[in-house]
CSV table of C-alpha atoms in Angstrom, one decimal:
chain,number,residue,atom,x,y,z
R,1,ALA,CA,-10.5,87.3,40.7
R,2,ALA,CA,-14.0,88.8,40.5
R,3,SER,CA,-15.1,87.1,43.7
R,4,SER,CA,-11.9,88.4,45.4
R,5,ALA,CA,-12.6,91.9,44.3
R,6,LEU,CA,-16.1,91.7,45.7
R,7,ALA,CA,-14.9,90.2,49.0
R,8,VAL,CA,-12.3,92.9,49.4
R,9,ALA,CA,-14.7,95.7,48.5
R,10,ALA,CA,-17.3,94.4,50.9
R,11,ALA,CA,-14.8,94.1,53.7
R,12,ARG,CA,-14.7,97.8,54.3
R,13,SER,CA,-17.9,99.4,55.6
R,14,ASP,CA,-16.5,102.9,56.1
R,15,SER,CA,-15.3,103.8,52.6
R,16,ARG,CA,-14.1,107.3,52.3
R,17,ALA,CA,-16.0,109.4,49.7
R,18,LYS,CA,-16.0,112.9,48.5
R,19,ALA,CA,-17.8,115.6,50.4
R,20,GLN,CA,-21.6,116.0,49.8
R,21,SER,CA,-22.1,112.5,48.7
R,22,ALA,CA,-24.7,110.1,50.0
R,23,ILE,CA,-21.9,108.0,51.6
R,24,SER,CA,-20.7,110.7,53.9
R,25,GLY,CA,-23.9,112.7,54.3
R,26,SER,CA,-27.4,113.3,53.2
R,27,ALA,CA,-26.8,116.3,50.9
R,28,GLY,CA,-27.8,115.4,47.3
R,29,SER,CA,-29.3,112.1,48.3
R,30,VAL,CA,-32.8,110.8,48.1
R,31,ALA,CA,-34.4,110.7,51.5
R,32,SER,CA,-35.8,107.4,52.6
R,33,LYS,CA,-37.4,106.5,55.9
R,34,ASP,CA,-36.7,102.8,55.4
R,35,LYS,CA,-33.0,103.2,54.7
R,36,LYS,CA,-30.9,100.4,56.2
R,37,PRO,CA,-27.4,100.9,57.8
R,38,PHE,CA,-25.5,99.3,54.9
R,39,ASP,CA,-27.6,100.5,52.0
R,40,SER,CA,-24.9,102.9,50.8
R,41,MET,CA,-22.1,100.3,51.0
R,42,ASN,CA,-24.2,97.7,49.2
R,43,ASN,CA,-25.0,100.2,46.5
R,44,ILE,CA,-21.3,100.9,46.0
R,45,VAL,CA,-20.5,97.1,45.7
R,46,ALA,CA,-23.4,96.7,43.2
R,47,ASN,CA,-22.2,99.6,41.2
R,48,MET,CA,-18.7,98.1,41.0
R,49,LEU,CA,-20.1,94.8,39.8
R,50,LEU,CA,-22.2,96.6,37.2
R,51,HIS,CA,-19.1,98.3,35.9
R,52,MET,CA,-17.1,95.1,35.9
R,53,THR,CA,-19.7,93.2,33.8
R,54,SER,CA,-20.7,96.1,31.5
R,55,SER,CA,-18.7,94.8,28.6
R,56,ALA,CA,-20.7,91.6,28.7
R,57,ARG,CA,-24.0,93.5,28.5
R,58,PHE,CA,-23.2,96.5,26.3
R,59,GLU,CA,-21.2,97.2,23.1
R,60,GLY,CA,-17.8,98.8,23.2
R,61,SER,CA,-14.7,99.3,21.1
R,62,LEU,CA,-12.6,97.3,23.5
R,63,ASN,CA,-14.7,94.8,25.5
R,64,VAL,CA,-13.2,92.9,28.5
R,65,ASP,CA,-14.8,89.9,30.1
R,66,VAL,CA,-14.1,88.4,33.5
R,67,ASN,CA,-11.8,85.7,32.1
R,68,GLU,CA,-9.5,88.3,30.7
R,69,ILE,CA,-9.3,90.0,34.1
R,70,THR,CA,-8.2,86.8,35.7
R,71,MET,CA,-5.7,86.1,32.9
R,72,ASN,CA,-4.0,89.5,33.0
R,73,LEU,CA,-4.2,90.5,36.7
R,74,VAL,CA,-3.2,87.3,38.5
R,75,PRO,CA,0.5,86.4,37.8
R,76,TYR,CA,0.6,83.8,40.6
R,77,PRO,CA,-2.3,81.5,41.7
R,78,LYS,CA,-2.4,82.6,45.4
R,79,MET,CA,-2.0,86.3,44.6
R,80,HIS,CA,-5.5,86.9,43.2
R,81,PHE,CA,-6.8,89.6,45.5
R,82,LEU,CA,-7.7,92.8,43.7
R,83,VAL,CA,-8.0,96.3,45.1
R,84,PRO,CA,-10.9,98.1,43.4
R,85,ALA,CA,-11.3,101.8,43.0
R,86,LEU,CA,-14.4,103.5,41.5
R,87,THR,CA,-14.8,107.0,40.3
R,88,PRO,CA,-17.0,108.9,40.6
R,89,LEU,CA,-17.6,107.2,43.9
R,90,TYR,CA,-21.3,107.4,44.9
R,91,SER,CA,-24.2,105.4,46.0
R,92,LEU,CA,-27.2,104.9,43.7
R,93,ALA,CA,-29.3,107.2,46.0
R,94,ASP,CA,-27.0,110.1,45.3
R,95,VAL,CA,-28.6,111.5,42.1
R,96,ARG,CA,-27.2,115.0,42.2
R,97,ILE,CA,-23.5,114.2,42.2
R,98,PRO,CA,-21.7,116.4,39.7
R,99,PRO,CA,-19.8,114.6,36.9
R,100,ARG,CA,-16.0,114.3,37.1
R,101,ARG,CA,-13.6,115.5,34.5
R,102,LEU,CA,-11.9,112.7,32.5
R,103,ASP,CA,-8.4,113.5,33.6
R,104,GLN,CA,-9.5,113.9,37.2
R,105,MET,CA,-11.1,110.5,37.2
R,106,PHE,CA,-7.8,108.8,36.3
R,107,THR,CA,-6.1,110.8,39.1
R,108,ASP,CA,-8.8,109.8,41.6
R,109,ALA,CA,-8.6,106.1,40.7
R,110,PHE,CA,-5.1,105.9,42.1
R,111,SER,CA,-5.7,108.0,45.2
R,112,ARG,CA,-6.4,106.6,48.7
R,113,GLU,CA,-9.8,108.3,49.0
R,114,TYR,CA,-11.4,106.4,46.1
R,115,GLN,CA,-10.3,102.8,47.0
R,116,LEU,CA,-12.9,100.4,48.2
R,117,LEU,CA,-10.8,99.2,51.1
R,118,ARG,CA,-8.5,100.9,53.6
R,119,ALA,CA,-5.3,101.0,51.5
R,120,ASP,CA,-3.1,103.4,49.7
R,121,PRO,CA,-1.9,101.9,46.4
R,122,LYS,CA,0.8,104.5,45.9
R,123,HIS,CA,2.5,103.1,49.0
R,124,GLY,CA,2.5,99.6,47.5
R,125,THR,CA,3.8,97.9,44.3
R,126,TYR,CA,1.6,97.1,41.4
R,127,LEU,CA,1.7,93.6,39.9
R,128,ALA,CA,-0.9,94.6,37.2
R,129,CYS,CA,-3.7,97.0,36.8
R,130,ALA,CA,-7.0,97.1,34.8
R,131,LEU,CA,-8.8,100.2,33.8
R,132,MET,CA,-12.4,99.7,32.7
R,133,VAL,CA,-14.0,102.9,31.3
R,134,ARG,CA,-17.6,103.6,30.5
R,135,GLY,CA,-18.8,106.4,28.2
R,136,ASN,CA,-17.8,108.0,25.0
R,137,ILE,CA,-14.1,107.9,25.5
R,138,GLU,CA,-11.3,107.1,23.0
R,139,ILE,CA,-8.4,104.8,23.6
R,140,SER,CA,-6.1,107.7,23.0
R,141,ASP,CA,-7.5,109.4,26.0
R,142,VAL,CA,-6.9,106.4,28.1
R,143,ARG,CA,-3.3,106.0,26.9
R,144,ARG,CA,-2.6,109.7,27.5
R,145,ASN,CA,-3.8,109.4,31.1
R,146,ILE,CA,-1.8,106.2,31.7
R,147,ASP,CA,1.3,107.9,30.5
R,148,ARG,CA,0.5,110.8,32.8
R,149,VAL,CA,0.0,108.9,36.0
R,150,LYS,CA,2.4,105.9,35.6
R,151,SER,CA,5.4,107.9,36.6
R,152,SER,CA,4.0,108.2,40.2
R,153,LEU,CA,3.2,104.5,40.4
R,154,ARG,CA,5.6,101.6,41.2
R,155,PHE,CA,5.3,98.4,39.2
R,156,VAL,CA,7.2,95.2,39.6
R,157,SER,CA,10.3,95.0,37.4
R,158,TRP,CA,9.0,92.2,35.2
R,159,ASN,CA,5.7,93.9,34.3
R,160,GLN,CA,6.3,97.6,33.8
R,161,GLU,CA,3.6,97.7,31.2
R,162,GLY,CA,1.1,95.6,33.1
R,163,TRP,CA,-2.0,97.5,32.0
R,164,LYS,CA,-5.3,96.0,30.9
R,165,THR,CA,-7.8,98.4,29.3
R,166,GLY,CA,-11.5,98.0,28.6
R,167,LEU,CA,-13.9,100.5,26.9
R,168,CYS,CA,-17.7,100.3,27.1
R,169,SER,CA,-19.6,102.9,25.1
R,170,VAL,CA,-22.6,103.0,27.4
R,171,PRO,CA,-22.1,105.2,30.5
R,172,PRO,CA,-23.8,104.6,33.8
R,173,VAL,CA,-27.1,106.3,34.5
R,174,GLY,CA,-26.7,109.9,35.4
R,175,GLN,CA,-23.0,110.2,34.5
R,176,PRO,CA,-21.3,111.0,31.1
R,177,HIS,CA,-18.4,108.6,32.0
R,178,ALA,CA,-17.1,106.5,34.8
R,179,LEU,CA,-13.9,104.5,35.6
R,180,LEU,CA,-13.4,101.2,37.5
R,181,CYS,CA,-9.8,100.4,38.4
R,182,LEU,CA,-8.9,96.8,39.5
R,183,ALA,CA,-5.3,96.6,40.8
R,184,ASN,CA,-3.3,93.7,42.0
R,185,ASN,CA,-1.2,95.7,44.5
R,186,THR,CA,0.9,94.7,47.5
R,187,CYS,CA,-0.9,97.2,49.6
R,188,VAL,CA,-3.6,94.6,50.2
R,189,ARG,CA,-1.3,92.9,52.6
R,190,ASN,CA,-2.2,95.5,55.3
R,191,THR,CA,-5.8,94.3,55.1
R,192,PHE,CA,-4.7,90.7,55.6
R,193,THR,CA,-2.4,91.7,58.5
R,194,SER,CA,-5.4,93.4,60.2
R,195,LEU,CA,-7.6,90.4,59.5
R,196,ARG,CA,-5.0,88.1,61.0
R,197,ASP,CA,-4.7,90.2,64.2
R,198,ARG,CA,-8.4,90.2,64.7
R,199,PHE,CA,-8.7,86.5,64.1
R,200,VAL,CA,-5.9,85.7,66.6
R,201,LYS,CA,-7.6,87.6,69.3
R,202,LEU,CA,-10.8,85.7,68.8
R,203,TYR,CA,-9.1,82.3,68.4
R,204,ARG,CA,-7.0,82.7,71.6
R,205,SER,CA,-10.2,83.3,73.6
R,206,LYS,CA,-11.9,80.4,71.7
R,207,ALA,CA,-14.8,82.8,70.8
R,208,TYR,CA,-17.3,81.4,68.3
R,209,LYS,CA,-15.3,78.2,67.8
R,210,HIS,CA,-18.2,76.0,68.9
R,211,HIS,CA,-20.3,77.2,66.0
R,212,PHE,CA,-17.8,75.7,63.5
R,213,LEU,CA,-16.9,72.6,65.4
R,214,SER,CA,-20.6,71.7,65.9
R,215,GLU,CA,-21.0,71.7,62.1
R,216,GLY,CA,-18.2,69.1,61.7
R,217,MET,CA,-15.2,71.4,61.0
R,218,GLU,CA,-11.9,70.1,62.3
R,219,GLU,CA,-10.1,72.3,64.7
R,220,SER,CA,-6.9,71.9,62.7
R,221,ARG,CA,-8.5,73.9,59.8
R,222,PHE,CA,-8.2,77.1,61.9
R,223,GLU,CA,-4.4,76.7,62.1
R,224,GLN,CA,-4.2,75.8,58.4
R,225,SER,CA,-6.2,78.9,57.4
R,226,LEU,CA,-4.0,81.1,59.5
R,227,GLU,CA,-0.9,79.6,58.0
R,228,SER,CA,-2.3,80.1,54.5
R,229,LEU,CA,-3.1,83.8,55.2
R,230,GLN,CA,0.3,84.4,56.6
R,231,ALA,CA,1.9,82.8,53.6
R,232,VAL,CA,0.0,85.1,51.2
R,233,THR,CA,0.8,88.1,53.3
R,234,ALA,CA,4.5,87.2,53.2
R,235,MET,CA,4.4,86.8,49.4
R,236,TYR,CA,3.0,90.3,48.9
R,237,ALA,CA,5.5,91.7,51.5
R,238,GLU,CA,8.4,90.1,49.6
R,239,LEU,CA,7.3,91.5,46.3
R,240,GLU,CA,6.9,95.0,47.9
R,241,ARG,CA,10.4,94.7,49.4
R,242,THR,CA,12.2,93.6,46.3
R,243,GLY,CA,10.0,95.2,43.6
R,244,GLY,CA,10.1,91.8,41.8
R,245,GLN,CA,13.8,91.9,41.4
R,246,PRO,CA,15.4,88.4,41.6
R,247,ALA,CA,17.5,87.9,44.7
R,248,ALA,CA,21.2,88.7,44.0
R,249,ALA,CA,23.5,85.8,44.0
R,250,ALA,CA,26.0,85.6,46.8
R,251,PRO,CA,29.6,86.5,45.6
R,252,SER,CA,31.8,83.5,45.3
R,253,ARG,CA,34.7,83.3,47.6
R,254,LEU,CA,38.2,82.4,46.7
R,255,ARG,CA,39.2,79.0,47.8
R,256,VAL,CA,42.8,78.3,48.8
R,257,VAL,CA,44.0,74.9,47.7
């Protein structure tokens, strides 16, 4: 689950961020002549990993390790792709970003602008969701905000209370508190659909195939990978369509004897 979250986060190089942040502009950021094109995006991914592993490095009233994330957020083996959201969303070079209010952070975590991939979780269905908070925050504050936002979210029928909460008492540098949201949401299927379309275009033109075949990879593996991707996409699409409800049994017909 952790590697999936990293892969999904790194897949998007144009993450949307709030105005005046180092991601969208230079205001408030530290000037550097040697800045590389993907420095801001790499900093965001590194910041996400720091949040995800904070419970293993610092004390907290409700620590969460990576094994618990896998246990609570992955209901089916193949559906282990997590959608991460980070608030406040900033690169490590943006040292003057103002702190977010606690309630606003929870609102941001479920909005499209703060997701680390191009997706809108409110248009999808949640299978489960983890909220990992850093800073001097009480569990009552977390529960209050969950109760406030959950009415606008759609969960599968068999996991309406699918929340996992983690509290780490040490905040990130320069901020009083921060929130990492890891969601198993069907909106990730749009990313897979886009990935499939781009792959098919390259595969039909046989572009780059020789690199893999020259290393000993069998050509059939391309087809198998595409079928696997389509199967996972179909699973997420079916859950989004049905909301996790079991298929209704067909009505029995009268039989004339």
